[in-house]
GROMACS .gro file of C-alpha atoms in nm:
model
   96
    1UNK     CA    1  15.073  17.737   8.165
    2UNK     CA    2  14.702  17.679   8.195
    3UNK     CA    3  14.481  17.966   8.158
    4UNK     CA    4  14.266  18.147   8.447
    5UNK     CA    5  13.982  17.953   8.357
    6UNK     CA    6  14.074  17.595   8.402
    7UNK     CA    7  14.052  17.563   8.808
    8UNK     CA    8  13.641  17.711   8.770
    9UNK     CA    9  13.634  17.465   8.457
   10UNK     CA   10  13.782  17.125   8.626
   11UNK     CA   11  13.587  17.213   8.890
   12UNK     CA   12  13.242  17.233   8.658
   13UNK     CA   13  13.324  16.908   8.500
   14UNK     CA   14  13.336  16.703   8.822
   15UNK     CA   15  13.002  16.840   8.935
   16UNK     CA   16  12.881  16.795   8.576
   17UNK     CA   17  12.972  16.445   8.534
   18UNK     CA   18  12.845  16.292   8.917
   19UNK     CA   19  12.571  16.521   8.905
   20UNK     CA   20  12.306  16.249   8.767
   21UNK     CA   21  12.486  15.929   8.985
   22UNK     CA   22  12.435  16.194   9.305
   23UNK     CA   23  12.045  16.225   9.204
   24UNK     CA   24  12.030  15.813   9.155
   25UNK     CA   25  12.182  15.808   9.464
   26UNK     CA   26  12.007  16.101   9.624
   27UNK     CA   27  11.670  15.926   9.535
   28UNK     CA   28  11.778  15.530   9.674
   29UNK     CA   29  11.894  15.659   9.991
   30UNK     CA   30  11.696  15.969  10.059
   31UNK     CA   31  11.759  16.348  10.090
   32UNK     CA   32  11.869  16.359  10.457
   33UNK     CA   33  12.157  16.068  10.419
   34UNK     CA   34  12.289  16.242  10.122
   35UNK     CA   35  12.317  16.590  10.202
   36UNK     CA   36  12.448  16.481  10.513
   37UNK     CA   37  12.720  16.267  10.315
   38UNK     CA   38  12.772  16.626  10.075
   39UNK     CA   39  12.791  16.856  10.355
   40UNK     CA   40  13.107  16.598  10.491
   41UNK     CA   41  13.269  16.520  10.216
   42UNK     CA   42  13.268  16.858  10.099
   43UNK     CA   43  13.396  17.020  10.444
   44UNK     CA   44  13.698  16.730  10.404
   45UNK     CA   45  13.800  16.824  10.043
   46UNK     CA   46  13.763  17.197  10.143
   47UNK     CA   47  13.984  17.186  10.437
   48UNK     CA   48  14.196  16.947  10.208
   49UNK     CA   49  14.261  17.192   9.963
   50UNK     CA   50  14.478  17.382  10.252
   51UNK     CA   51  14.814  17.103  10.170
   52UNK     CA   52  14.790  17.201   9.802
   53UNK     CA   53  15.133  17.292   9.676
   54UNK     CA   54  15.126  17.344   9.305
   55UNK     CA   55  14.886  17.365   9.014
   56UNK     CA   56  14.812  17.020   8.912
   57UNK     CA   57  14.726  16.921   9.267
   58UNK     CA   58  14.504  17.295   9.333
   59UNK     CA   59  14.344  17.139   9.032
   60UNK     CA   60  14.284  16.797   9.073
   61UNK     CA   61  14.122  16.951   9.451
   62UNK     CA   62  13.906  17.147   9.228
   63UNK     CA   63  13.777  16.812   9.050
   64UNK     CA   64  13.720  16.618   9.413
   65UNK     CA   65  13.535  16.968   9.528
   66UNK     CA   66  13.294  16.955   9.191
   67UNK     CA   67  13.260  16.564   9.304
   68UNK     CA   68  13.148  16.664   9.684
   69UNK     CA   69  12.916  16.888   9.611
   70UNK     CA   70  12.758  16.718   9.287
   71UNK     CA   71  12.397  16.652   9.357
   72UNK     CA   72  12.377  16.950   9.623
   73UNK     CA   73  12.148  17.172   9.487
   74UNK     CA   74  11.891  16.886   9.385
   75UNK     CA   75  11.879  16.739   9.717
   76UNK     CA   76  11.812  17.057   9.851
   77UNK     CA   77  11.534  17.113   9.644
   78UNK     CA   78  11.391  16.743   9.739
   79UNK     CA   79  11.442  16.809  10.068
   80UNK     CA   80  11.252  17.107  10.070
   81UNK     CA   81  10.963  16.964   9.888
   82UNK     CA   82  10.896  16.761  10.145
   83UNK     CA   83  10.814  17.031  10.408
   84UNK     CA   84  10.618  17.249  10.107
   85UNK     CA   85  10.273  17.145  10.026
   86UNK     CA   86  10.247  17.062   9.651
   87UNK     CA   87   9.970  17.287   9.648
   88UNK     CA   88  10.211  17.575   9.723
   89UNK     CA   89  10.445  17.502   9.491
   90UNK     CA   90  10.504  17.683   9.150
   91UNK     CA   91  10.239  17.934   9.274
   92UNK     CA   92  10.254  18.274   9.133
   93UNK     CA   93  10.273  18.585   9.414
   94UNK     CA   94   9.914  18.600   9.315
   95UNK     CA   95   9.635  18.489   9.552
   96UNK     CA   96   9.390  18.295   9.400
   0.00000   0.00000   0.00000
């Protein structure tokens, strides 16, 4: 019987391995395409996970949901860049 860490794990390992393809992509086809295509994919695989009957296939959800949301956080940050001044970024709380 796998042990209570191997869903979080499989899960890690899908997001770990599309993570730099997802930022390739991310930066070809920009930030509002591809969080758009996340935010979709992921909702699928989440609802998805609802006809899981048994381990191996809980699991191998787990590994699509790491690939959905792969390249997430990233985006997010690229996305917000554009609407921050780089002059604002990686500022201290400090006025200067």
């Amino acid at each position: 019987m796998p042990s209570t860490g191997s869903a979080p794990g499989l899960f890690f390992l899908g997001y770990f391995l599309f993570e730099v393809p997802s930022n390739l992509i991310l930066a070809r086809v920009g930030a509002r395409i591809w969080i758009a295509r996340i935010m979709i994919v992921w909702g699928f695989v989440s609802m998805a996970t609802m006809f899981v009957t048994d381990a191996s296939s809980f699991y191998a959800m787990r590994v699509l949901l790491g690939l959905a949301e792969a390249g997430f956080f990233p985006g997010m940050v690229l996305y917000l860049t554009y609407w921050v001044p780089a002059r604002y970024r990686a500022k201290t709380g400090r006025s200067s």
